[in-house]
PDB file of C-alpha atoms in Angstrom:
ATOM      1  CA  MET A1390       8.379  -7.538  34.106  1.00  0.00           C
ATOM      2  CA  THR A1391       7.075  -6.644  30.706  1.00  0.00           C
ATOM      3  CA  ARG A1392       5.486  -3.335  29.878  1.00  0.00           C
ATOM      4  CA  ALA A1393       2.054  -4.993  29.444  1.00  0.00           C
ATOM      5  CA  GLY A1394       2.350  -6.693  32.847  1.00  0.00           C
ATOM      6  CA  LEU A1395       3.236  -3.373  34.485  1.00  0.00           C
ATOM      7  CA  VAL A1396       0.223  -1.628  32.916  1.00  0.00           C
ATOM      8  CA  ILE A1397      -2.141  -4.432  33.984  1.00  0.00           C
ATOM      9  CA  GLY A1398      -0.688  -4.324  37.517  1.00  0.00           C
ATOM     10  CA  LEU A1399      -1.181  -0.540  37.746  1.00  0.00           C
ATOM     11  CA  ILE A1400      -4.765  -0.846  36.469  1.00  0.00           C
ATOM     12  CA  GLY A1401      -5.446  -3.541  39.076  1.00  0.00           C
ATOM     13  CA  LEU A1402      -4.086  -1.321  41.868  1.00  0.00           C
ATOM     14  CA  THR A1403      -6.147   1.635  40.661  1.00  0.00           C
ATOM     15  CA  VAL A1404      -9.376  -0.368  40.574  1.00  0.00           C
ATOM     16  CA  ALA A1405      -8.741  -2.120  43.901  1.00  0.00           C
ATOM     17  CA  GLY A1406      -7.819   1.115  45.674  1.00  0.00           C
ATOM     18  CA  ALA A1407     -10.631   3.208  44.159  1.00  0.00           C
ATOM     19  CA  PRO A1408     -13.181   4.623  46.579  1.00  0.00           C
ATOM     20  CA  PRO A1409     -16.696   3.168  46.360  1.00  0.00           C
ATOM     21  CA  GLY A1410     -18.952   4.766  43.734  1.00  0.00           C
ATOM     22  CA  HIS A1411     -21.360   7.494  44.772  1.00  0.00           C
ATOM     23  CA  ALA A1412     -24.962   7.802  43.648  1.00  0.00           C
ATOM     24  CA  ASP A1413     -25.736  10.466  41.109  1.00  0.00           C
ATOM     25  CA  PRO A1414     -27.873  13.290  42.464  1.00  0.00           C
ATOM     26  CA  LEU A1415     -31.230  13.836  40.797  1.00  0.00           C
ATOM     27  CA  PRO A1416     -32.292  17.393  40.086  1.00  0.00           C
ATOM     28  CA  SER A1417     -33.869  18.607  43.346  1.00  0.00           C
ATOM     29  CA  GLY A1418     -36.242  21.163  41.879  1.00  0.00           C
ATOM     30  CA  SER A1419     -38.484  21.556  38.883  1.00  0.00           C
ATOM     31  CA  ILE A1420     -40.651  24.269  37.389  1.00  0.00           C
ATOM     32  CA  GLY A1421     -43.071  23.868  34.511  1.00  0.00           C
ATOM     33  CA  VAL A1422     -46.555  23.876  33.001  1.00  0.00           C
ATOM     34  CA  LEU A1423     -49.560  21.563  33.215  1.00  0.00           C
ATOM     35  CA  PHE A1424     -53.020  21.018  31.753  1.00  0.00           C
ATOM     36  CA  GLY A1425     -55.756  18.415  32.101  1.00  0.00           C
ATOM     37  CA  GLY A1426     -59.392  17.698  32.801  1.00  0.00           C
ATOM     38  CA  GLY A1427     -61.682  17.277  35.759  1.00  0.00           C
ATOM     39  CA  ALA A1428     -65.226  16.699  36.920  1.00  0.00           C
ATOM     40  CA  GLY A1429     -67.280  17.215  40.034  1.00  0.00           C
ATOM     41  CA  THR A1430     -67.879  14.084  42.102  1.00  0.00           C
ATOM     42  CA  GLY A1431     -70.632  12.996  44.445  1.00  0.00           C
ATOM     43  CA  LYS A1432     -73.056  15.780  45.327  1.00  0.00           C
ATOM     44  CA  SER A1433     -70.799  18.227  43.420  1.00  0.00           C
ATOM     45  CA  ARG A1434     -71.176  16.354  40.120  1.00  0.00           C
ATOM     46  CA  ASN A1435     -73.807  18.761  38.741  1.00  0.00           C
ATOM     47  CA  THR A1436     -72.609  21.790  40.729  1.00  0.00           C
ATOM     48  CA  LEU A1437     -69.158  21.749  39.102  1.00  0.00           C
ATOM     49  CA  GLY A1438     -69.915  19.859  35.902  1.00  0.00           C
ATOM     50  CA  ILE A1439     -67.115  18.551  33.712  1.00  0.00           C
ATOM     51  CA  GLY A1440     -64.342  20.573  32.123  1.00  0.00           C
ATOM     52  CA  TYR A1441     -60.708  21.107  31.343  1.00  0.00           C
ATOM     53  CA  TYR A1442     -57.693  23.017  32.637  1.00  0.00           C
ATOM     54  CA  GLN A1443     -56.271  24.935  29.721  1.00  0.00           C
ATOM     55  CA  PHE A1444     -53.235  26.287  31.561  1.00  0.00           C
ATOM     56  CA  GLY A1445     -51.415  25.900  34.828  1.00  0.00           C
ATOM     57  CA  GLY A1446     -48.010  26.100  36.446  1.00  0.00           C
ATOM     58  CA  GLN A1447     -46.163  23.891  38.906  1.00  0.00           C
ATOM     59  CA  ALA A1448     -42.998  23.866  40.986  1.00  0.00           C
ATOM     60  CA  ALA A1449     -41.567  21.054  43.103  1.00  0.00           C
ATOM     61  CA  TRP A1450     -38.709  20.481  45.530  1.00  0.00           C
ATOM     62  CA  GLN A1451     -37.802  16.819  46.075  1.00  0.00           C
ATOM     63  CA  PRO A1452     -34.104  16.158  46.744  1.00  0.00           C
ATOM     64  CA  MET A1453     -33.035  12.557  46.115  1.00  0.00           C
ATOM     65  CA  ASN A1454     -30.089  10.510  44.825  1.00  0.00           C
ATOM     66  CA  THR A1455     -30.329   7.689  42.300  1.00  0.00           C
ATOM     67  CA  ASP A1456     -29.609   5.103  45.019  1.00  0.00           C
ATOM     68  CA  GLN A1457     -32.537   6.256  47.205  1.00  0.00           C
ATOM     69  CA  HIS A1458     -35.856   4.465  46.895  1.00  0.00           C
ATOM     70  CA  ILE A1459     -37.844   6.892  49.062  1.00  0.00           C
ATOM     71  CA  GLY A1460     -37.676  10.602  49.786  1.00  0.00           C
ATOM     72  CA  TRP A1461     -39.817  13.601  50.634  1.00  0.00           C
ATOM     73  CA  SER A1462     -41.485  16.025  48.249  1.00  0.00           C
ATOM     74  CA  PHE A1463     -43.084  19.482  48.242  1.00  0.00           C
ATOM     75  CA  LYS A1464     -45.199  20.667  45.310  1.00  0.00           C
ATOM     76  CA  TRP A1465     -47.105  23.834  44.470  1.00  0.00           C
ATOM     77  CA  GLN A1466     -49.395  24.168  41.461  1.00  0.00           C
ATOM     78  CA  PHE A1467     -52.139  26.323  40.045  1.00  0.00           C
ATOM     79  CA  VAL A1468     -54.596  25.717  37.188  1.00  0.00           C
ATOM     80  CA  PHE A1469     -57.217  27.797  35.396  1.00  0.00           C
ATOM     81  CA  GLY A1470     -60.296  25.736  34.562  1.00  0.00           C
ATOM     82  CA  THR A1471     -63.414  25.970  32.416  1.00  0.00           C
ATOM     83  CA  MET A1472     -66.288  23.757  33.541  1.00  0.00           C
ATOM     84  CA  TYR A1473     -69.137  22.856  31.168  1.00  0.00           C
ATOM     85  CA  GLU A1474     -72.695  21.873  32.091  1.00  0.00           C
ATOM     86  CA  SER A1475     -72.244  23.345  35.561  1.00  0.00           C
ATOM     87  CA  ASP A1476     -75.400  24.177  37.499  1.00  0.00           C
ATOM     88  CA  SER A1477     -73.411  26.999  39.130  1.00  0.00           C
ATOM     89  CA  ALA A1478     -72.892  28.817  35.786  1.00  0.00           C
ATOM     90  CA  ARG A1479     -75.896  31.152  35.834  1.00  0.00           C
ATOM     91  CA  VAL A1480     -74.511  34.387  34.365  1.00  0.00           C
ATOM     92  CA  ASP A1481     -71.651  33.130  32.186  1.00  0.00           C
ATOM     93  CA  ASP A1482     -72.014  30.082  29.917  1.00  0.00           C
ATOM     94  CA  PHE A1483     -69.172  28.334  31.785  1.00  0.00           C
ATOM     95  CA  LEU A1484     -67.980  28.103  35.349  1.00  0.00           C
ATOM     96  CA  ARG A1485     -64.405  29.391  35.438  1.00  0.00           C
ATOM     97  CA  THR A1486     -62.142  28.358  38.277  1.00  0.00           C
ATOM     98  CA  LEU A1487     -58.684  29.004  39.645  1.00  0.00           C
ATOM     99  CA  GLN A1488     -57.289  26.269  41.870  1.00  0.00           C
ATOM    100  CA  MET A1489     -54.051  26.495  43.808  1.00  0.00           C
ATOM    101  CA  ASP A1490     -52.569  23.522  45.696  1.00  0.00           C
ATOM    102  CA  PHE A1491     -49.819  23.392  48.340  1.00  0.00           C
ATOM    103  CA  LEU A1492     -48.752  19.749  48.819  1.00  0.00           C
ATOM    104  CA  ALA A1493     -46.233  17.716  50.828  1.00  0.00           C
ATOM    105  CA  GLY A1494     -45.621  13.993  50.761  1.00  0.00           C
ATOM    106  CA  ILE A1495     -43.366  11.099  49.858  1.00  0.00           C
ATOM    107  CA  ARG A1496     -41.785  10.130  46.592  1.00  0.00           C
ATOM    108  CA  PHE A1497     -40.667   6.575  45.991  1.00  0.00           C
ATOM    109  CA  ARG A1498     -39.152   4.383  43.294  1.00  0.00           C
ATOM    110  CA  PRO A1499     -40.569   0.841  43.108  1.00  0.00           C
ATOM    111  CA  TRP A1500     -38.667   0.113  39.865  1.00  0.00           C
ATOM    112  CA  ALA A1501     -34.990  -0.483  39.137  1.00  0.00           C
ATOM    113  CA  SER A1502     -34.837   2.537  36.825  1.00  0.00           C
ATOM    114  CA  PRO A1503     -33.669   5.719  38.622  1.00  0.00           C
ATOM    115  CA  THR A1504     -35.696   7.859  36.181  1.00  0.00           C
ATOM    116  CA  ARG A1505     -39.248   6.736  37.190  1.00  0.00           C
ATOM    117  CA  TYR A1506     -41.030   7.599  40.456  1.00  0.00           C
ATOM    118  CA  LEU A1507     -44.397   7.527  42.178  1.00  0.00           C
ATOM    119  CA  ALA A1508     -45.446  10.216  44.646  1.00  0.00           C
ATOM    120  CA  LEU A1509     -48.237  10.504  47.200  1.00  0.00           C
ATOM    121  CA  ARG A1510     -48.956  13.987  48.467  1.00  0.00           C
ATOM    122  CA  GLY A1511     -51.560  15.772  50.540  1.00  0.00           C
ATOM    123  CA  GLY A1512     -52.138  19.375  51.445  1.00  0.00           C
ATOM    124  CA  VAL A1513     -54.420  22.350  51.122  1.00  0.00           C
ATOM    125  CA  GLU A1514     -56.261  23.701  48.088  1.00  0.00           C
ATOM    126  CA  LEU A1515     -57.626  27.167  47.426  1.00  0.00           C
ATOM    127  CA  LEU A1516     -60.491  27.339  44.901  1.00  0.00           C
ATOM    128  CA  ARG A1517     -61.920  30.554  43.438  1.00  0.00           C
ATOM    129  CA  SER A1518     -64.714  30.729  40.843  1.00  0.00           C
ATOM    130  CA  ASN A1519     -66.369  33.406  38.704  1.00  0.00           C
ATOM    131  CA  GLU A1520     -69.833  32.504  40.068  1.00  0.00           C
ATOM    132  CA  LEU A1521     -71.295  31.192  43.308  1.00  0.00           C
ATOM    133  CA  ILE A1522     -70.859  27.489  44.007  1.00  0.00           C
ATOM    134  CA  ASP A1523     -73.220  26.453  46.798  1.00  0.00           C
ATOM    135  CA  GLY A1524     -73.436  30.084  47.944  1.00  0.00           C
ATOM    136  CA  GLN A1525     -69.677  30.894  47.887  1.00  0.00           C
ATOM    137  CA  ARG A1526     -67.045  31.882  45.343  1.00  0.00           C
ATOM    138  CA  ALA A1527     -63.976  30.917  47.385  1.00  0.00           C
ATOM    139  CA  TYR A1528     -63.158  27.696  49.232  1.00  0.00           C
ATOM    140  CA  VAL A1529     -60.227  26.287  51.205  1.00  0.00           C
ATOM    141  CA  GLY A1530     -59.935  22.570  51.879  1.00  0.00           C
ATOM    142  CA  ALA A1531     -57.845  19.425  51.872  1.00  0.00           C
ATOM    143  CA  VAL A1532     -56.488  17.866  48.688  1.00  0.00           C
ATOM    144  CA  ALA A1533     -54.806  14.510  47.935  1.00  0.00           C
ATOM    145  CA  MET A1534     -52.744  13.544  44.892  1.00  0.00           C
ATOM    146  CA  GLY A1535     -51.037  10.499  43.416  1.00  0.00           C
ATOM    147  CA  SER A1536     -48.392  11.079  40.723  1.00  0.00           C
ATOM    148  CA  PHE A1537     -46.305   9.183  38.195  1.00  0.00           C
ATOM    149  CA  GLU A1538     -43.066  11.028  37.337  1.00  0.00           C
ATOM    150  CA  GLN A1539     -40.550  10.289  34.576  1.00  0.00           C
ATOM    151  CA  TYR A1540     -37.249  12.049  33.875  1.00  0.00           C
ATOM    152  CA  ALA A1541     -36.441  12.410  30.170  1.00  0.00           C
ATOM    153  CA  PHE A1542     -33.311  13.730  28.461  1.00  0.00           C
ATOM    154  CA  GLY A1543     -31.747  14.507  31.849  1.00  0.00           C
ATOM    155  CA  LYS A1544     -33.410  17.909  32.285  1.00  0.00           C
ATOM    156  CA  LEU A1545     -37.109  17.267  31.655  1.00  0.00           C
ATOM    157  CA  LEU A1546     -39.555  15.908  34.252  1.00  0.00           C
ATOM    158  CA  LEU A1547     -42.866  14.599  32.875  1.00  0.00           C
ATOM    159  CA  ASP A1548     -45.687  13.882  35.309  1.00  0.00           C
ATOM    160  CA  VAL A1549     -49.266  12.587  35.389  1.00  0.00           C
ATOM    161  CA  ASP A1550     -51.243  13.506  38.523  1.00  0.00           C
ATOM    162  CA  LEU A1551     -54.564  12.168  39.764  1.00  0.00           C
ATOM    163  CA  ARG A1552     -55.972  14.733  42.202  1.00  0.00           C
ATOM    164  CA  TYR A1553     -58.995  14.663  44.506  1.00  0.00           C
ATOM    165  CA  GLY A1554     -59.714  18.116  45.828  1.00  0.00           C
ATOM    166  CA  LEU A1555     -61.605  19.891  48.540  1.00  0.00           C
ATOM    167  CA  ILE A1556     -62.051  16.851  50.710  1.00  0.00           C
ATOM    168  CA  GLY A1557     -64.954  17.405  53.069  1.00  0.00           C
ATOM    169  CA  SER A1558     -65.161  21.213  52.956  1.00  0.00           C
ATOM    170  CA  GLY A1559     -66.341  22.292  49.526  1.00  0.00           C
ATOM    171  CA  PRO A1560     -67.170  21.162  46.011  1.00  0.00           C
ATOM    172  CA  ALA A1561     -65.390  17.833  45.450  1.00  0.00           C
ATOM    173  CA  GLU A1562     -63.620  17.184  42.172  1.00  0.00           C
ATOM    174  CA  LEU A1563     -61.515  14.488  40.577  1.00  0.00           C
ATOM    175  CA  ALA A1564     -58.909  15.745  38.083  1.00  0.00           C
ATOM    176  CA  LEU A1565     -56.274  14.232  35.810  1.00  0.00           C
ATOM    177  CA  LEU A1566     -53.374  16.621  35.164  1.00  0.00           C
ATOM    178  CA  VAL A1567     -50.412  16.203  32.797  1.00  0.00           C
ATOM    179  CA  GLY A1568     -47.301  18.337  33.145  1.00  0.00           C
ATOM    180  CA  ALA A1569     -43.812  18.962  31.844  1.00  0.00           C
ATOM    181  CA  SER A1570     -41.158  20.677  33.929  1.00  0.00           C
ATOM    182  CA  LEU A1571     -37.588  21.784  33.564  1.00  0.00           C
ATOM    183  CA  ALA A1572     -35.487  20.011  36.194  1.00  0.00           C
ATOM    184  CA  ILE A1573     -33.362  22.383  38.261  1.00  0.00           C
ATOM    185  CA  PRO A1574     -30.283  21.170  40.236  1.00  0.00           C
TER     186      PRO A1574
END
């Protein structure tokens, strides 16, 4: 047997006897910043007005592998908002809010790429404002969110969230939030 034949034979044995490949783990956690805009909806349209979220933070825990198409997800976020043309802003020129969300849901990948995901989450939201909104400054209620998430450069998670908050128990708002997070193993 020639030297080339021996090498090819050894390579063939190595490949044939190799264990099946394992999926790469995705980073399970992430922590980062977000910003965006929002507006009151329905009867809260004039009460809340329209505004923006100049700063916020977010953290998520969503363990998955690249071969999984569905998994679970937990997310926490907070945002500081400034609402313009709000009927509730009587003392200050703007209605200022702090919103904090605690969410759980599913995360799934409808595409072939293991770097792009959609998530549907629901949970509870705490809202606090600098002035009275319908007679109160603090509310607790249900919140729902749909998200598009994209991993970039291996350690960065970019997301776009569409959130509908305080379902049925307070001032209703629709918000679009954009975030960037550092992925944590």
